[in-house]
Coordinates of C-alpha atoms and ligand atoms in Angstrom, one line a residue:
M1 CA 137.9 86.5 25.1
S2 CA 134.1 86.7 25.5
K3 CA 132.0 86.7 22.3
P4 CA 130.2 89.9 21.2
K5 CA 126.6 90.0 22.4
V6 CA 124.2 90.2 19.4
I7 CA 120.5 90.8 19.7
L8 CA 118.1 89.6 16.9
T9 CA 114.9 91.7 16.9
R10 CA 112.8 89.0 15.3
K11 CA 112.8 85.2 15.0
W12 CA 115.1 84.0 12.2
P13 CA 115.1 80.7 10.3
D14 CA 116.7 77.9 12.4
E15 CA 119.8 77.6 10.4
A16 CA 120.6 81.3 10.7
E17 CA 119.8 81.3 14.4
K18 CA 122.1 78.3 14.9
K19 CA 124.9 80.2 13.2
A20 CA 124.3 83.3 15.4
K21 CA 124.6 81.1 18.5
E22 CA 127.8 79.5 17.2
L23 CA 129.5 82.8 16.4
F24 CA 128.2 85.1 19.1
D25 CA 126.5 85.4 22.5
A26 CA 123.2 85.6 20.6
V27 CA 119.9 86.7 22.1
L28 CA 117.0 85.4 20.1
N29 CA 113.4 86.6 20.0
E30 CA 111.9 83.2 20.8
D31 CA 108.2 84.3 20.6
D32 CA 108.9 86.6 17.6
H33 CA 107.1 89.6 19.1
K34 CA 107.6 93.0 17.6
M35 CA 110.0 94.7 20.1
S36 CA 108.8 97.9 21.6
I37 CA 110.8 101.1 21.4
E38 CA 111.8 100.6 25.0
E39 CA 113.1 97.1 24.2
L40 CA 115.0 98.5 21.3
K41 CA 116.6 101.1 23.5
E42 CA 117.4 98.5 26.1
A43 CA 119.0 96.4 23.4
M44 CA 121.2 99.3 22.3
C45 CA 122.5 99.5 25.8
N46 CA 123.0 95.7 26.3
A47 CA 124.2 94.5 23.0
D48 CA 127.4 94.9 21.0
A49 CA 125.4 94.5 17.8
L50 CA 121.7 94.7 16.9
C51 CA 120.2 92.8 13.9
P52 CA 116.9 94.6 13.2
T53 CA 114.6 94.3 10.2
V54 CA 112.0 96.1 8.1
S55 CA 109.0 95.5 10.4
D56 CA 110.6 96.9 13.5
F57 CA 110.0 100.4 14.9
Q58 CA 112.4 102.9 13.3
I59 CA 115.8 103.0 14.8
N60 CA 116.0 106.8 14.9
S61 CA 117.9 109.5 16.8
D62 CA 115.7 108.7 19.9
V63 CA 116.8 105.1 19.9
F64 CA 120.4 105.8 19.0
G65 CA 120.4 108.6 21.6
V66 CA 120.1 106.3 24.6
E67 CA 122.3 106.9 27.6
N68 CA 125.0 104.2 28.0
L69 CA 124.9 103.3 24.4
K70 CA 126.9 100.1 23.9
C71 CA 125.9 98.9 20.4
K72 CA 128.6 99.4 17.8
I73 CA 126.9 98.0 14.7
V74 CA 123.4 97.7 13.4
A75 CA 123.3 94.8 10.9
N76 CA 120.0 94.9 9.2
F77 CA 118.3 91.7 8.1
G78 CA 117.1 93.1 4.7
V79 CA 118.4 95.0 1.8
G80 CA 116.1 98.0 2.3
Y81 CA 117.1 99.9 5.4
N82 CA 114.6 102.7 5.7
N83 CA 113.8 101.2 9.2
I84 CA 117.2 102.8 10.3
D85 CA 117.9 106.5 10.3
T86 CA 121.4 106.3 8.9
N87 CA 122.2 110.0 9.6
A88 CA 121.4 109.4 13.3
A89 CA 123.5 106.2 13.2
K90 CA 126.5 108.2 11.8
E91 CA 126.1 110.9 14.4
A92 CA 126.1 108.2 17.1
G93 CA 129.2 106.6 15.5
I94 CA 127.4 103.4 14.7
V95 CA 128.1 101.3 11.6
V96 CA 125.0 100.1 9.6
T97 CA 125.0 97.2 7.1
N98 CA 122.3 95.5 5.0
T99 CA 121.9 92.2 3.1
P100 CA 122.0 92.8 -0.7
D101 CA 122.4 90.2 -3.5
V102 CA 121.1 87.2 -1.6
L103 CA 117.4 88.2 -2.1
T104 CA 117.7 89.6 -5.6
D105 CA 116.3 86.6 -7.5
C106 CA 113.5 85.7 -5.2
T107 CA 112.3 89.3 -5.0
A108 CA 112.5 89.5 -8.8
D109 CA 110.4 86.3 -9.0
I110 CA 107.7 87.9 -6.9
A111 CA 107.7 91.0 -9.2
M112 CA 107.0 88.7 -12.1
V113 CA 104.4 86.7 -10.1
L114 CA 102.5 90.0 -9.5
L115 CA 102.9 91.2 -13.1
L116 CA 101.6 88.0 -14.5
S117 CA 98.9 87.6 -11.9
V118 CA 97.4 91.0 -12.3
A119 CA 97.6 91.0 -16.1
R120 CA 96.1 87.5 -16.4
R121 CA 93.6 87.9 -13.6
I122 CA 94.9 85.0 -11.6
G123 CA 93.7 86.1 -8.1
E124 CA 90.2 86.7 -9.5
G125 CA 90.2 83.4 -11.3
E126 CA 91.3 81.5 -8.3
R127 CA 88.6 83.1 -6.1
L128 CA 86.1 82.1 -8.7
V129 CA 87.1 78.4 -8.6
R130 CA 87.4 78.3 -4.8
N131 CA 84.0 79.9 -4.5
K132 CA 82.5 77.2 -6.8
E133 CA 81.3 80.0 -9.1
W134 CA 83.0 78.8 -12.3
S135 CA 80.4 77.8 -14.8
G136 CA 82.8 76.5 -17.5
W137 CA 85.1 77.5 -20.4
C138 CA 83.7 79.8 -23.0
P139 CA 85.4 82.1 -25.6
T140 CA 84.7 85.3 -23.8
H141 CA 85.4 84.2 -20.2
M142 CA 87.7 86.3 -18.1
L143 CA 89.6 87.9 -20.9
S144 CA 92.8 89.5 -19.7
T145 CA 95.9 91.3 -20.9
K146 CA 98.8 89.6 -22.9
V147 CA 102.2 90.0 -21.2
T148 CA 104.6 88.8 -23.9
G149 CA 106.2 91.6 -25.9
K150 CA 104.7 94.4 -23.9
K151 CA 106.6 97.5 -22.6
L152 CA 107.9 97.2 -19.1
G153 CA 109.2 100.4 -17.4
F154 CA 111.3 100.5 -14.3
I155 CA 111.6 103.2 -11.7
G156 CA 115.0 102.4 -10.4
F157 CA 117.3 100.0 -12.3
G158 CA 119.5 98.4 -9.7
R159 CA 120.2 94.8 -8.9
I160 CA 116.6 93.6 -8.3
A161 CA 115.3 95.6 -11.3
Q162 CA 117.9 94.0 -13.5
A163 CA 117.0 90.5 -12.3
V164 CA 113.3 91.3 -13.2
A165 CA 114.4 92.6 -16.6
Q166 CA 116.4 89.4 -17.2
K167 CA 113.2 87.3 -16.7
A168 CA 110.9 89.7 -18.5
H169 CA 113.1 90.5 -21.5
F170 CA 114.6 87.1 -22.2
G171 CA 111.7 85.0 -20.9
F172 CA 108.7 87.1 -22.0
G173 CA 110.2 89.2 -24.8
M174 CA 109.2 92.4 -23.0
Q175 CA 110.7 95.8 -24.1
I176 CA 112.6 97.3 -21.2
S177 CA 112.8 101.0 -20.3
F178 CA 113.9 102.7 -17.1
Y179 CA 114.5 105.8 -15.1
D180 CA 117.3 105.8 -12.5
P181 CA 119.1 108.9 -11.2
Y182 CA 122.2 106.6 -10.8
P183 CA 121.9 104.7 -14.2
P184 CA 123.8 101.4 -14.8
S185 CA 126.6 101.0 -17.3
D186 CA 126.0 101.2 -21.0
E187 CA 126.9 97.5 -21.2
I188 CA 123.8 96.7 -19.0
V189 CA 121.6 99.0 -21.0
K190 CA 122.8 97.3 -24.2
K191 CA 122.3 93.8 -22.7
F192 CA 118.5 94.5 -22.3
S193 CA 118.3 96.7 -25.4
A194 CA 116.8 99.1 -22.9
T195 CA 115.6 102.6 -23.3
K196 CA 117.1 105.0 -20.7
F197 CA 114.7 107.8 -19.9
N198 CA 116.1 111.0 -18.2
V199 CA 112.8 111.8 -16.5
L200 CA 110.6 109.5 -14.5
E201 CA 107.5 110.8 -16.2
D202 CA 108.6 109.4 -19.6
V203 CA 108.6 105.9 -18.2
L204 CA 105.1 106.3 -16.9
K205 CA 103.8 107.6 -20.2
D206 CA 105.5 104.9 -22.3
S207 CA 104.9 101.7 -20.3
D208 CA 102.3 99.0 -20.3
F209 CA 103.6 97.8 -16.9
V210 CA 105.5 100.1 -14.5
T211 CA 107.5 98.3 -11.8
L212 CA 109.0 100.1 -8.8
H213 CA 112.6 99.4 -7.6
C214 CA 113.7 102.5 -5.8
P215 CA 114.4 102.9 -2.0
G216 CA 111.5 104.0 0.2
G217 CA 111.5 107.1 2.5
G218 CA 112.8 110.6 2.0
E219 CA 112.1 112.1 -1.4
N220 CA 110.6 108.9 -2.7
T221 CA 107.7 109.0 -0.3
N222 CA 104.5 109.3 -2.4
L223 CA 106.6 109.4 -5.6
L224 CA 103.5 107.9 -7.4
N225 CA 100.8 110.5 -6.7
N226 CA 97.7 111.7 -8.5
D227 CA 99.6 113.7 -11.1
R228 CA 101.9 110.9 -12.0
F229 CA 99.1 108.2 -12.2
A230 CA 97.4 110.6 -14.6
L231 CA 100.4 110.2 -17.0
M232 CA 100.1 106.4 -17.1
K233 CA 98.2 104.6 -19.9
N234 CA 94.7 103.6 -18.7
S235 CA 95.6 100.1 -19.9
A236 CA 98.7 100.1 -17.7
F237 CA 99.5 98.1 -14.5
L238 CA 101.6 99.1 -11.5
I239 CA 103.8 96.6 -9.7
N240 CA 105.4 97.4 -6.3
T241 CA 107.9 95.1 -4.6
A242 CA 110.0 98.1 -3.3
R243 CA 108.5 100.0 -0.4
G244 CA 104.9 100.9 0.2
D245 CA 105.4 104.5 1.0
V246 CA 106.7 105.1 -2.6
V247 CA 103.0 104.9 -3.6
D248 CA 100.3 107.3 -2.3
E249 CA 97.8 104.6 -1.6
N250 CA 94.8 107.0 -1.7
A251 CA 95.9 108.2 -5.1
L252 CA 96.3 104.6 -6.2
V253 CA 92.7 103.8 -5.1
Q254 CA 91.4 106.8 -7.0
A255 CA 93.4 105.8 -10.1
L256 CA 92.0 102.3 -10.0
K257 CA 88.4 103.4 -9.3
N258 CA 88.4 106.0 -12.1
N259 CA 90.1 103.7 -14.7
V260 CA 93.1 105.9 -14.8
I261 CA 95.2 102.7 -14.7
A262 CA 94.1 99.1 -15.3
G263 CA 95.4 97.4 -12.2
A264 CA 98.1 96.9 -9.6
G265 CA 100.1 94.1 -8.1
L266 CA 101.4 95.0 -4.6
D267 CA 103.7 93.2 -2.2
V268 CA 104.4 96.2 0.0
Y269 CA 102.2 98.8 1.7
A270 CA 102.5 102.3 3.2
K271 CA 101.4 101.1 6.7
E272 CA 102.1 97.4 6.9
P273 CA 100.4 95.2 7.9
T274 CA 97.4 97.5 7.4
V275 CA 96.2 97.6 3.8
T276 CA 94.0 100.5 2.6
E277 CA 90.5 99.1 3.0
E278 CA 89.3 100.0 -0.5
L279 CA 92.1 98.0 -2.2
L280 CA 90.8 94.8 -0.5
G281 CA 87.5 95.0 -2.5
M282 CA 89.1 95.5 -5.9
D283 CA 89.4 92.6 -8.3
N284 CA 91.9 94.3 -10.5
V285 CA 94.5 94.4 -7.7
V286 CA 96.7 91.5 -6.6
L287 CA 97.7 91.8 -2.9
I288 CA 100.3 89.7 -1.2
P289 CA 101.9 90.1 2.2
H290 CA 105.5 91.4 1.7
L291 CA 106.7 88.0 0.3
G292 CA 109.6 89.3 -1.9
S293 CA 112.4 87.5 -0.1
A294 CA 110.2 84.9 1.6
T295 CA 111.9 81.7 0.6
T296 CA 113.7 79.5 3.1
E297 CA 116.9 79.7 1.0
T298 CA 116.8 83.4 0.9
R299 CA 115.8 84.1 4.5
V300 CA 118.6 81.8 5.7
A301 CA 121.0 83.6 3.4
M302 CA 119.9 87.0 4.7
G303 CA 120.5 85.9 8.3
L304 CA 124.0 84.6 7.4
R305 CA 124.8 87.7 5.5
S306 CA 123.8 89.9 8.4
L307 CA 126.0 87.8 10.7
E308 CA 128.9 88.0 8.3
N309 CA 128.8 91.7 8.5
V310 CA 128.8 91.6 12.3
K311 CA 131.7 89.1 12.3
A312 CA 133.8 91.2 9.9
F313 CA 133.2 94.2 12.1
F314 CA 134.3 92.5 15.3
D315 CA 137.3 90.9 13.5
G316 CA 138.4 94.4 12.8
K317 CA 137.6 94.3 9.1
E318 CA 135.3 96.6 7.0
P319 CA 131.9 94.8 6.8
G320 CA 131.1 94.0 3.2
D321 CA 127.7 95.6 3.1
R322 CA 128.3 98.8 5.0
V323 CA 125.7 101.5 4.1
A324 CA 126.6 104.0 6.9
Ligands
DGY1 C1 114.2 93.9 2.2 O1 115.1 93.1 2.3 O2 114.3 95.1 2.0 C2 112.8 93.2 2.1 O3 111.8 94.1 1.8 C3 112.5 92.4 3.4 O4 112.3 91.2 2.9

């Protein structure tokens, strides 16, 4: 029997591509270009499975609606799947999967990197040293904000958020609070001695650091807007490793400019790879290029997880990470 044809929309780490070739008739994206919508549509007609990712054009009803649709499963390389219109997938009868768990720790590490960097002015300090502008230690040089023991509030308290809480609470003695419309078990709340808020606004009012861990798109678009920034302490910092569109970037710029909040650490942006120009000039903002899952170990594991879902599907089993 011939192997299912699987198209990867971007270049994957070698080990994961090797596995793809072993298991399937795999079509790789050797030059790692961003596939056009036409190419995505063609792939839907030529492949049994498509493995897209966050930086692709959205796979929406237009793409799912191609004539001669062949693809049966879209196995996303990534835990967030706002690059796929799952309602359109359901209508087209296509299974959608993602890659949870394998990126939890590394993404949580990056949230802590941003939190510590923005509070302790690490980017600013590094720029000073590299620019040979450092004139030496003195008691008032580059004073920053202490992290240990401070209040850390979560918007969304799923797997990645809990991994951040693990590091922040047990490593840095931070006090944890959260808002999540689908809250975790009481056991988890107890583990972190966490405060569960029933409204998002209370997390904003209470926290020294607010970290975002909710999905992007839909009703979460621009969740953090002018009104909500106004509720935060003006000494507070915002951390975003979730999705860029959860934050209204213009409102964020205003909040930073007008000292409504103290700073922000961002890994994700509303219009990646474009970053709102005004953020680039601000010293109280740490900006990194969507690095949450970017370790070799994790990116290999994400590829293998995506392939496991495809394999399960073609073996006639329910894929472990089905989301639609
Ligand atoms: C994800 O998996 O959702 C990440 O943002 C991509 O690394």
